[in-house]
Coordinates of C-alpha atoms in Angstrom, one line a residue:
Chain A
M193 CA -72.2 64.8 3.6
K194 CA -68.6 65.7 3.4
N195 CA -67.5 68.4 1.0
C196 CA -64.3 66.6 0.0
E197 CA -64.3 64.5 -3.0
Y198 CA -61.7 61.8 -3.5
Q199 CA -60.2 60.4 -6.6
Q200 CA -58.3 57.2 -6.3
I201 CA -54.8 57.2 -7.5
D202 CA -53.3 54.0 -8.7
P203 CA -50.8 53.0 -6.0
L204 CA -48.5 51.4 -8.5
A205 CA -48.1 54.8 -10.1
L206 CA -46.6 56.3 -7.0
G207 CA -43.2 55.1 -7.7
T208 CA -40.9 52.8 -5.7
P209 CA -38.7 53.6 -2.7
A210 CA -35.6 53.2 -4.9
S211 CA -36.5 56.3 -6.9
T212 CA -36.0 58.7 -3.9
P213 CA -33.4 61.3 -4.7
T214 CA -32.7 62.6 -1.2
S215 CA -29.0 62.1 -0.5
T216 CA -29.5 60.5 2.9
Q217 CA -32.2 58.3 1.6
C218 CA -30.0 57.3 -1.3
A219 CA -27.1 56.4 0.9
K220 CA -29.3 54.3 3.1
N221 CA -31.1 52.6 0.2
K222 CA -27.8 51.8 -1.5
S223 CA -26.4 50.0 1.4
H224 CA -29.6 48.2 2.6
R225 CA -31.8 45.9 0.6
P226 CA -35.3 45.8 1.9
R227 CA -35.2 43.9 5.2
R228 CA -37.8 41.6 6.6
K229 CA -39.2 41.9 10.0
W230 CA -37.8 38.6 11.2
E231 CA -34.3 40.1 11.0
V232 CA -35.1 42.6 13.7
F233 CA -37.3 40.4 15.9
P234 CA -36.7 41.2 19.5
G235 CA -37.4 37.8 21.0
R236 CA -34.9 35.0 21.4
N237 CA -35.7 33.0 18.3
R238 CA -33.9 31.9 15.3
F239 CA -35.2 32.0 11.8
Y240 CA -34.4 29.9 8.7
C241 CA -35.5 29.9 5.1
D242 CA -35.8 33.7 5.1
G243 CA -38.2 33.8 8.0
R244 CA -40.4 30.9 7.0
I245 CA -39.2 28.7 9.8
I246 CA -39.0 29.8 13.4
V247 CA -37.4 28.0 16.3
A248 CA -36.4 28.9 19.9
R249 CA -32.8 30.1 20.3
Q250 CA -32.1 27.1 22.4
C251 CA -33.3 24.2 20.3
G252 CA -33.1 22.0 23.3
V253 CA -33.0 18.3 22.5
L254 CA -34.8 18.5 19.2
P255 CA -32.0 16.8 17.4
L256 CA -32.0 14.1 20.0
T257 CA -35.8 13.6 19.7
L258 CA -35.6 13.5 15.9
G259 CA -32.6 11.2 16.0
L260 CA -34.1 8.7 18.4
I261 CA -37.3 8.5 16.4
V262 CA -35.6 8.2 13.1
V263 CA -32.9 5.7 14.2
T264 CA -35.4 3.5 16.0
S265 CA -37.8 3.5 13.1
V266 CA -35.1 2.8 10.5
L267 CA -33.8 -0.1 12.6
F268 CA -37.3 -1.4 12.8
F269 CA -37.8 -1.2 9.1
I270 CA -34.5 -2.8 8.3
F271 CA -34.2 -5.5 10.9
D272 CA -37.7 -6.4 12.1
C273 CA -40.0 -5.8 9.2
P274 CA -38.6 -8.4 6.7
F275 CA -39.2 -11.1 9.3
L276 CA -42.6 -9.9 10.2
V277 CA -43.7 -9.4 6.6
T278 CA -42.7 -13.0 5.8
H279 CA -44.3 -14.4 9.0
L280 CA -47.3 -12.1 9.4
T281 CA -48.5 -9.5 7.1
I282 CA -47.3 -6.6 4.9
C283 CA -49.6 -4.3 6.8
I284 CA -47.0 -4.0 9.6
P285 CA -44.5 -1.8 7.8
V286 CA -47.3 0.1 6.1
V287 CA -48.8 1.1 9.4
A288 CA -45.5 1.8 10.9
G289 CA -44.6 3.9 7.9
V290 CA -47.7 6.0 8.1
L291 CA -47.2 6.5 11.8
F292 CA -43.6 7.4 11.3
L293 CA -44.5 10.0 8.7
F294 CA -47.1 11.5 11.0
V295 CA -44.7 11.7 13.9
V296 CA -41.9 13.4 12.0
I297 CA -44.2 15.8 10.1
T298 CA -46.0 16.9 13.2
L299 CA -42.8 17.1 15.2
L300 CA -41.3 19.4 12.6
Q301 CA -44.5 21.5 12.4
T302 CA -44.5 21.9 16.2
S303 CA -40.9 23.0 16.2
F304 CA -41.0 25.3 13.3
T305 CA -44.4 27.0 13.7
D306 CA -44.9 30.3 15.5
P307 CA -46.7 29.2 18.7
G308 CA -48.7 32.4 18.9
I309 CA -46.1 35.0 19.8
L310 CA -47.6 38.4 20.5
P311 CA -45.7 41.3 19.0
R312 CA -44.5 43.8 21.6
A313 CA -46.4 47.0 22.2
L314 CA -45.4 50.1 20.3
P315 CA -44.2 53.0 22.3
E316 CA -47.5 55.0 21.9
E317 CA -49.5 52.1 23.1
V318 CA -47.1 51.8 26.0
T319 CA -47.5 55.5 26.9
N320 CA -51.3 55.1 26.6
T321 CA -51.3 52.1 28.9
E322 CA -49.0 53.7 31.4
R323 CA -51.1 56.8 31.5
Q324 CA -54.1 54.8 32.4
I325 CA -52.2 52.9 35.1
D326 CA -51.0 56.2 36.6
N327 CA -54.5 57.6 36.5
S328 CA -56.1 54.7 38.4
G329 CA -53.6 54.0 41.1
S330 CA -51.2 55.8 43.3
V331 CA -47.7 56.3 42.1
T332 CA -45.2 54.9 44.6
Y333 CA -41.5 54.6 44.1
R334 CA -41.7 50.8 43.7
P335 CA -45.0 50.1 42.1
P336 CA -46.5 46.7 42.8
P337 CA -46.9 44.3 39.9
R338 CA -49.5 45.9 37.7
T339 CA -52.6 43.8 37.2
K340 CA -55.9 44.5 35.7
E341 CA -59.0 42.5 36.7
I342 CA -61.6 41.6 34.1
I343 CA -64.6 39.3 34.1
I344 CA -64.7 36.5 31.7
N345 CA -67.9 34.5 31.5
G346 CA -68.6 35.3 35.2
E347 CA -65.2 34.5 36.5
V348 CA -62.8 37.1 37.7
V349 CA -59.5 36.9 35.8
K350 CA -56.4 38.9 36.6
L351 CA -54.4 40.2 33.6
K352 CA -50.8 40.8 34.4
Y353 CA -48.7 43.5 32.9
C354 CA -45.7 42.1 31.0
F355 CA -42.7 44.4 31.7
T356 CA -40.8 43.0 28.7
C357 CA -43.5 43.3 26.1
K358 CA -45.0 46.4 27.7
M359 CA -48.6 45.3 27.6
F360 CA -51.3 43.7 29.6
R361 CA -51.2 40.1 28.7
P362 CA -54.4 38.8 27.2
P363 CA -56.0 36.0 29.1
R364 CA -54.2 32.7 28.9
T365 CA -51.1 34.4 27.6
S366 CA -47.9 33.8 29.4
H367 CA -44.3 35.1 28.9
C368 CA -41.8 32.4 28.1
S369 CA -38.5 33.4 29.7
L370 CA -36.5 31.0 27.4
C371 CA -37.8 32.6 24.2
D372 CA -38.4 36.0 25.7
N373 CA -41.9 36.3 24.1
C374 CA -45.4 36.5 25.3
V375 CA -47.2 33.5 23.8
E376 CA -51.0 33.2 23.5
R377 CA -52.6 30.3 25.2
F378 CA -49.2 29.3 26.5
D379 CA -49.0 25.7 27.4
H380 CA -45.4 25.1 28.1
H381 CA -41.9 25.4 26.6
C382 CA -41.0 21.9 25.4
P383 CA -37.3 21.2 25.2
W384 CA -38.0 18.0 23.2
V385 CA -39.4 20.0 20.3
G386 CA -37.3 23.0 21.0
N387 CA -40.1 25.5 20.9
C388 CA -43.0 26.9 23.0
V389 CA -46.3 25.1 22.7
G390 CA -49.1 27.7 22.4
K391 CA -52.2 28.5 20.6
R392 CA -51.0 28.0 17.1
N393 CA -49.0 24.8 17.4
Y394 CA -50.9 23.0 20.2
R395 CA -52.8 20.8 17.8
F396 CA -49.5 19.8 16.1
F397 CA -48.0 19.0 19.4
Y398 CA -51.0 16.9 20.5
T399 CA -51.0 15.0 17.2
F400 CA -47.3 14.5 17.6
I401 CA -47.4 13.0 21.1
V402 CA -50.5 10.8 20.3
S403 CA -49.0 9.4 17.1
L404 CA -45.6 9.0 18.9
S405 CA -47.3 6.9 21.6
F406 CA -49.0 4.8 18.9
L407 CA -45.7 4.4 17.1
T408 CA -43.8 3.5 20.2
S409 CA -46.4 1.0 21.3
F410 CA -46.6 -0.4 17.8
I411 CA -42.9 -0.8 17.4
L412 CA -42.6 -2.3 20.9
G413 CA -45.4 -4.8 20.2
C414 CA -43.9 -5.7 16.8
V415 CA -40.4 -6.2 18.2
I416 CA -41.7 -8.4 21.0
T417 CA -43.7 -10.4 18.5
H418 CA -40.7 -10.7 16.3
L419 CA -38.5 -11.9 19.1
T420 CA -41.2 -14.3 20.4
L421 CA -41.6 -15.8 16.9
R422 CA -37.9 -16.1 16.5
S423 CA -37.4 -17.8 19.8
Q424 CA -40.1 -20.4 19.2
G425 CA -38.8 -23.9 18.8
D426 CA -35.4 -24.8 20.2
K427 CA -33.8 -21.5 19.8
G428 CA -34.7 -19.7 23.0
F429 CA -35.0 -16.1 23.7
L430 CA -31.4 -15.2 24.2
Q431 CA -30.4 -16.7 20.9
A432 CA -33.2 -14.7 19.2
L433 CA -31.7 -11.6 20.8
Q434 CA -28.3 -12.4 19.4
E435 CA -29.7 -13.0 16.0
S436 CA -31.4 -9.6 16.0
P437 CA -29.3 -7.2 18.0
A438 CA -31.1 -4.2 16.5
S439 CA -34.3 -5.3 18.2
V440 CA -32.6 -5.0 21.5
V441 CA -31.9 -1.3 20.8
E442 CA -35.4 -0.7 19.7
L443 CA -36.7 -2.6 22.8
V444 CA -34.8 -0.5 25.2
V445 CA -35.7 2.8 23.5
C446 CA -39.3 2.0 23.2
F447 CA -39.6 0.6 26.7
F448 CA -38.2 3.7 28.3
S449 CA -40.1 6.2 26.1
I450 CA -43.5 4.5 26.2
W451 CA -44.1 5.5 29.8
S452 CA -43.5 9.2 29.1
T453 CA -45.3 9.3 25.7
L454 CA -48.3 7.4 27.0
G455 CA -48.4 9.5 30.1
L456 CA -48.1 12.7 28.2
S457 CA -50.7 11.7 25.7
G458 CA -53.1 10.9 28.5
F459 CA -52.4 14.1 30.4
H460 CA -52.9 16.2 27.3
T461 CA -56.0 14.4 26.4
Y462 CA -57.4 15.4 29.8
L463 CA -56.3 19.0 29.2
V464 CA -57.9 19.1 25.8
A465 CA -61.1 17.7 27.1
S466 CA -61.3 20.3 29.9
N467 CA -59.9 23.1 27.7
L468 CA -57.0 23.8 30.0
T469 CA -53.4 24.5 29.4
T470 CA -50.5 22.9 31.2
N471 CA -49.7 26.3 32.7
E472 CA -53.1 26.7 34.2
D473 CA -53.2 23.1 35.4
I474 CA -49.9 23.4 37.2
K475 CA -50.8 26.7 38.8
G476 CA -54.2 25.4 39.7
S477 CA -55.9 28.5 38.2
W478 CA -59.3 27.0 38.0
S479 CA -59.5 24.3 40.5
T480 CA -61.9 24.8 43.4
K481 CA -61.5 23.4 46.9
R482 CA -63.3 20.2 45.9
G483 CA -60.7 19.7 43.2
E484 CA -63.1 20.0 40.3
E485 CA -62.3 22.1 37.3
S486 CA -65.6 23.8 37.5
G487 CA -64.3 27.3 37.5
N488 CA -62.7 27.3 34.0
P489 CA -64.4 30.2 32.1
Y490 CA -63.0 29.0 28.8
S491 CA -64.5 25.6 28.9
Y492 CA -67.5 24.8 26.7
N493 CA -68.8 22.4 29.3
G494 CA -68.7 19.4 27.1
I495 CA -65.8 17.1 26.4
F496 CA -66.6 16.7 22.7
R497 CA -67.0 20.5 22.3
N498 CA -63.8 21.2 24.1
C499 CA -61.9 18.7 22.0
C500 CA -63.3 20.1 18.8
A501 CA -62.6 23.7 19.9
V502 CA -59.0 23.0 20.8
L503 CA -58.1 20.6 18.0
C504 CA -60.4 21.4 15.2
G505 CA -60.9 25.1 15.8
P506 CA -59.9 27.7 13.3
M507 CA -56.2 28.2 12.7
P508 CA -55.3 31.7 13.9
P509 CA -52.8 33.7 11.8
S510 CA -49.2 34.5 12.9
L511 CA -49.2 37.9 14.5
I512 CA -45.6 38.6 14.1
D513 CA -45.5 38.8 10.3
R514 CA -42.0 37.5 10.0
R515 CA -41.7 37.9 6.3
G516 CA -43.2 41.3 6.0
F517 CA -40.9 44.1 4.8
L518 CA -39.5 46.9 6.9
P519 CA -39.2 50.3 5.4
P520 CA -35.7 50.7 4.0
D521 CA -34.6 53.5 6.3
V522 CA -35.4 52.1 9.7
I523 CA -32.4 50.1 10.7
P524 CA -29.2 52.1 10.6
R525 CA -30.5 54.8 13.0
T526 CA -31.0 52.4 15.8
V527 CA -27.4 51.0 15.5
A528 CA -26.1 54.5 16.4
S529 CA -28.6 55.4 19.0
G530 CA -29.4 52.0 20.4
S531 CA -27.0 52.5 23.3
E532 CA -28.8 55.6 24.4
L533 CA -32.3 54.4 24.1
H534 CA -33.9 51.8 26.3
P535 CA -33.2 48.5 24.6
F536 CA -36.8 47.8 24.2
M537 CA -37.4 51.2 22.5
A538 CA -34.4 50.7 20.2
K539 CA -35.5 47.3 19.2
N540 CA -39.1 48.3 18.8
D541 CA -38.2 51.2 16.7
T542 CA -36.7 48.9 14.2
N543 CA -39.3 46.3 14.6
M544 CA -42.2 48.7 13.9
C545 CA -41.9 51.2 11.2
T546 CA -41.0 54.6 12.3
Q547 CA -39.8 56.1 9.1
A548 CA -42.8 55.1 7.0
P549 CA -44.0 58.7 6.6
K550 CA -40.6 59.9 5.4
K551 CA -40.5 57.2 2.9
L552 CA -44.0 58.0 2.0
L553 CA -43.1 61.6 1.5
E554 CA -40.3 60.8 -0.9
T555 CA -42.4 58.3 -2.7
V556 CA -45.2 60.7 -3.2
A557 CA -43.0 63.7 -4.0
H558 CA -41.5 61.9 -6.9
S559 CA -44.6 60.4 -8.3
S560 CA -45.0 61.6 -11.8
L561 CA -48.6 60.6 -12.0
V562 CA -50.2 62.5 -9.3
H563 CA -53.3 64.0 -10.7
S564 CA -54.8 67.1 -9.4
T565 CA -57.7 69.1 -10.5
C566 CA -57.4 71.7 -7.8
T567 CA -58.1 75.1 -9.3
S568 CA -55.4 76.9 -7.5
A569 CA -52.8 74.2 -7.8
T570 CA -49.6 74.1 -9.8
P571 CA -48.2 70.6 -10.3
K572 CA -45.7 71.4 -7.6
T573 CA -48.4 72.4 -5.2
A574 CA -50.3 69.3 -6.1
L575 CA -47.3 67.2 -5.0
V576 CA -47.0 69.2 -1.8
T577 CA -50.7 68.7 -1.3
Q578 CA -50.2 64.9 -1.4
E579 CA -47.6 65.2 1.3
F580 CA -49.7 67.0 3.8
P581 CA -50.3 64.6 6.6
F582 CA -46.8 63.2 6.5
N583 CA -44.7 66.2 5.8
S584 CA -45.7 67.6 9.1
V585 CA -45.5 64.3 10.8
S586 CA -41.9 63.8 9.6
S587 CA -41.0 67.2 10.8
M588 CA -42.3 66.2 14.2
L589 CA -40.0 63.3 14.4
S590 CA -37.2 64.1 16.8
P591 CA -33.6 63.1 16.1
S592 CA -33.8 60.3 18.6
N593 CA -36.9 59.3 16.7
T594 CA -38.9 58.1 19.6
T595 CA -42.1 59.2 18.0
Q596 CA -43.8 56.4 16.4
V597 CA -45.9 56.8 13.3
P598 CA -48.5 54.3 12.6
L599 CA -47.8 53.4 9.1
P600 CA -46.6 49.8 8.7
A601 CA -44.7 48.6 5.7
A602 CA -46.2 46.1 3.4
R603 CA -47.5 43.1 5.2
D604 CA -46.9 39.7 3.9
N605 CA -50.3 38.2 3.3
R606 CA -49.4 35.0 1.7
R607 CA -48.5 33.1 4.8
S608 CA -50.8 30.3 3.9
T609 CA -48.4 29.2 1.2
P610 CA -45.0 29.8 2.7
W611 CA -43.1 28.4 -0.1
T612 CA -44.3 31.0 -2.6
R613 CA -43.0 34.5 -2.9
P614 CA -45.2 36.7 -0.8
A615 CA -47.3 39.3 -2.5
V616 CA -46.5 42.7 -1.2
R617 CA -49.6 44.6 -0.6
E618 CA -49.1 48.2 -1.5
G619 CA -52.6 49.5 -1.6
I620 CA -54.3 48.1 1.5
T621 CA -51.9 49.4 4.1
Q622 CA -52.5 52.9 5.5
K623 CA -49.5 54.2 3.6
G624 CA -51.0 53.1 0.3
M625 CA -54.4 54.2 1.2
L626 CA -53.5 57.7 2.2
D627 CA -51.3 57.9 -0.9
A628 CA -54.3 57.1 -3.0
Y629 CA -56.4 60.0 -1.8
K630 CA -56.2 63.6 -2.3
Y631 CA -58.5 66.4 -1.4
Q632 CA -60.1 68.4 -4.1
V633 CA -61.1 71.9 -3.6
S634 CA -64.6 72.0 -4.8
Chain B
R80 CA -67.1 74.2 0.9
L81 CA -64.0 72.4 1.9
T82 CA -64.2 71.5 5.6
E83 CA -60.9 71.0 7.4
F84 CA -58.7 72.2 4.6
H85 CA -59.4 75.6 3.0
N86 CA -56.8 75.8 0.3
L87 CA -54.0 73.8 -0.9
Q88 CA -51.3 76.0 0.5
E89 CA -52.7 75.4 3.9
L90 CA -52.8 71.7 3.4
R91 CA -49.1 71.4 3.6
Q92 CA -49.0 72.7 7.1
S93 CA -52.4 71.8 8.1
A94 CA -52.7 68.2 9.2
S95 CA -50.4 66.6 11.7
L96 CA -50.7 63.6 13.9
A97 CA -52.1 64.9 17.0
N98 CA -53.0 61.8 19.0
K99 CA -53.7 58.2 18.9
V100 CA -56.5 56.4 20.6
F101 CA -56.4 52.7 21.3
I102 CA -59.6 50.6 21.5
Q103 CA -58.9 47.7 23.7
R104 CA -60.1 44.1 23.5
D105 CA -63.2 43.1 25.2
Y106 CA -62.5 39.8 27.0
S107 CA -65.9 39.4 28.6
E108 CA -66.8 36.4 26.4
G109 CA -63.4 34.7 26.6
T110 CA -60.5 34.9 24.3
V111 CA -62.4 35.5 21.1
C112 CA -61.3 38.6 19.3
K113 CA -63.7 41.3 20.2
F114 CA -63.3 45.0 20.8
H115 CA -65.0 47.5 23.0
T116 CA -67.6 49.5 21.1
K117 CA -67.7 52.5 23.4
L118 CA -66.7 55.7 21.7
P119 CA -63.6 57.1 23.5
S120 CA -63.8 60.7 24.8
E121 CA -61.1 61.9 22.5
L122 CA -63.2 61.0 19.5
D123 CA -66.4 62.5 20.8
S124 CA -66.0 65.6 18.7
R125 CA -64.7 63.9 15.7
I126 CA -67.1 61.2 14.7
E127 CA -70.7 60.3 15.4
K128 CA -71.2 57.6 18.0
T129 CA -73.4 55.4 15.8
L130 CA -70.9 55.4 12.9
F131 CA -68.1 54.4 15.2
E132 CA -70.1 51.7 17.0
D133 CA -71.2 50.3 13.6
T134 CA -67.6 50.0 12.5
V135 CA -66.4 48.2 15.6
K136 CA -69.5 46.0 15.7
T137 CA -68.9 45.0 12.1
L138 CA -65.3 44.2 12.9
N139 CA -66.3 42.1 15.9
N140 CA -68.8 40.2 13.7
Y141 CA -66.0 39.5 11.1
Y142 CA -63.7 38.2 13.8
A143 CA -66.5 36.1 15.3
E144 CA -67.1 34.7 11.8
A145 CA -63.4 33.8 11.5
E146 CA -63.2 32.2 14.9
K147 CA -66.6 30.4 14.7
I148 CA -66.5 26.8 15.8
G149 CA -69.0 25.1 13.6
G150 CA -69.4 22.5 10.9
H151 CA -67.0 24.1 8.5
A152 CA -64.3 24.6 11.1
Y153 CA -64.6 20.9 12.2
L154 CA -64.3 19.8 8.6
E155 CA -61.3 21.9 8.0
G156 CA -59.7 20.7 11.2
C157 CA -60.4 17.0 10.6
L158 CA -59.1 17.2 7.1
A159 CA -56.0 18.9 8.3
C160 CA -55.4 16.3 11.0
I161 CA -55.7 13.5 8.5
T162 CA -53.2 15.0 6.2
A163 CA -50.8 15.7 9.2
Y164 CA -51.7 19.4 8.8
L165 CA -49.8 19.6 5.5
I166 CA -52.8 21.3 3.9
F167 CA -52.1 24.4 5.9
L168 CA -49.0 24.8 3.7
C169 CA -51.1 24.8 0.6
M170 CA -54.4 26.2 1.5
E171 CA -55.6 29.5 2.7
T172 CA -57.4 29.0 5.9
R173 CA -60.8 30.5 6.6
Y174 CA -59.3 32.8 9.1
E175 CA -57.0 34.3 6.6
K176 CA -59.8 34.8 4.1
V177 CA -61.8 36.7 6.7
L178 CA -58.7 38.8 7.6
K179 CA -58.6 39.9 4.0
K180 CA -62.2 40.8 4.1
I181 CA -61.5 42.8 7.2
S182 CA -58.7 44.8 5.6
R183 CA -60.9 45.7 2.7
Y184 CA -63.6 46.7 5.1
I185 CA -61.2 48.9 7.1
Q186 CA -59.9 50.5 4.0
E187 CA -63.4 51.2 2.8
Q188 CA -64.3 52.7 6.2
N189 CA -61.2 54.9 6.2
E190 CA -62.0 56.1 2.7
K191 CA -65.6 56.9 3.3
I192 CA -65.9 57.8 6.9
Y193 CA -62.7 58.3 8.8
A194 CA -60.3 60.1 6.5
P195 CA -62.8 62.9 5.9
R196 CA -62.9 63.5 9.6
G197 CA -59.1 63.4 9.9
L198 CA -59.1 60.0 11.5
L199 CA -57.4 56.8 10.4
I200 CA -58.0 53.3 11.6
T201 CA -55.1 50.8 11.7
D202 CA -56.0 47.2 11.0
P203 CA -55.8 45.4 14.4
I204 CA -53.7 42.6 12.8
E205 CA -50.9 45.2 12.4
R206 CA -50.9 45.6 16.2
G207 CA -51.1 41.9 17.2
M208 CA -54.9 41.9 17.4
R209 CA -54.6 43.7 20.7
V210 CA -55.9 47.1 19.9
I211 CA -57.7 49.1 17.2
E212 CA -55.4 52.1 16.8
I213 CA -57.1 55.2 15.6
S214 CA -54.8 58.1 14.6
I215 CA -56.2 61.6 15.0
Y216 CA -54.9 64.2 12.6
E217 CA -55.4 67.7 13.6
D218 CA -55.7 70.8 11.4
R219 CA -52.6 72.6 12.5
S220 CA -53.0 75.9 10.7
S221 CA -55.4 77.1 13.3
S222 CA -56.8 75.3 16.2
G223 CA -60.1 77.2 15.8
S224 CA -60.6 76.0 12.3
S225 CA -60.6 72.4 13.3
T226 CA -63.2 72.9 15.9
S227 CA -65.3 74.9 13.4
S228 CA -64.7 72.4 10.7
S229 CA -65.9 69.5 12.9
T230 CA -69.0 71.5 13.9
T231 CA -69.6 72.3 10.3
S232 CA -69.2 68.6 9.5
S233 CA -71.6 67.5 12.2
S234 CA -74.1 70.2 11.4
G235 CA -73.8 69.3 7.7
R236 CA -75.5 66.0 8.4

């Protein structure tokens, strides 16, 4: 067994970043409040509510979609429902109300949820990957697109190298050029919802289009019923239309949208049942010469199982950790050196935490509660002892700071309740963990 | 008796980040989160193969548990659908619960097994679930001592 013994130090006792006395650190800390990762996110996205809401930079026609739905439904409730309630049943506005809520809520969730964006690779990972590529193939001046073949459930799948995100894309992942992100299980970029549709928000999107087609059909049916009832007797259809002009608007909107919503719902139901994405279907990734989708290695070979897997499967977490904190001394450096570094490197340096060990050093150095029972240690030496992995690491960091150090800042773990303040985990990150241990001389 | 680090004065200069090894995802069974269990050559001298494999296999099992499509997942999914997925705003999903378990496990493994060998595992969630990053810290005071320390450690078993 190992000869080192470890005594856990309370991470809370290690002090806060604000207590660092180094002049450069002080200057940086004074001017910068702790920044969240969404503020330095490299993709083309916009964030609201302090990172809780994410949308694509071009929100497309989301306002139009929302506007059409809300206006049509409101007109329906105001102008058609009173007549229908008196002539038919109260259930009509109730059903319409439920459908309307479903549509709006799922639309907003589709638009504002991270679709499954993959964070870009850190420079060390990139170096590691590139080294492997160079080892396996010949190095020509213009290398061909880098691909890697793997076997999934008996099918050969080619993984492509993403030059923007600097990594081999996992299977079913695609890079969205509009959002400039790699998205897992990429379906398509939907301008109507103003976001990509991917692994994390596909179920919202599917529920949205299905409930929208129900709503559209329901409103269309009710409006036609309303006009028919009104035109009974001597009135005639045209007079009924004149009496209720709003119904005309609803009729037109619903008539033109019902084809697309029903069509889309049907298409996506087919995709869900065969566990395909729009991207794969359009490219014909898995279709054989007979036109059957028998080659799909992700299918569970059962319609019910596929539906359950896609729609009722576990909800994966967001990988980009929008609301996690960056270490306080990361940002200013890249503003100065960003023009010299490759844009990806500059962005990535801020995105991932390069200065964590320096911060850690200061944190540890000024802890007043570091305990040491080392026989040969003075208190000062004990503090120095604590610094040992990171003192040398920070000395390794070059001025351009291209060396990445693997210690992330506190990760926001409370994403399941986005409206509460996130709990900042100090102890479970590597920084906290290595802080908490010291080596005793036995 | 101290293995890599002989005295406290040396500790200051002794450990530095030497290298990082990335354990890649194993996609042979589809898109479920699973990592290769093969011990990389850089770690051959640092850690026993069985210990490493155990760690990765346990992690794979945790991820399989999180992504399992079974009765509980269906129930969660159907309930979520009925409430227009609003319960995701209030409730911690099973996946997130398992991720917390995974962090605790990795922390425990680092404490007990990896840090004594000068290694450190990064939680895959910090790297977009693409890789398990293992940082290798070298004893910088003398290259010989690290080799001898690792042989001491392995012979000490």
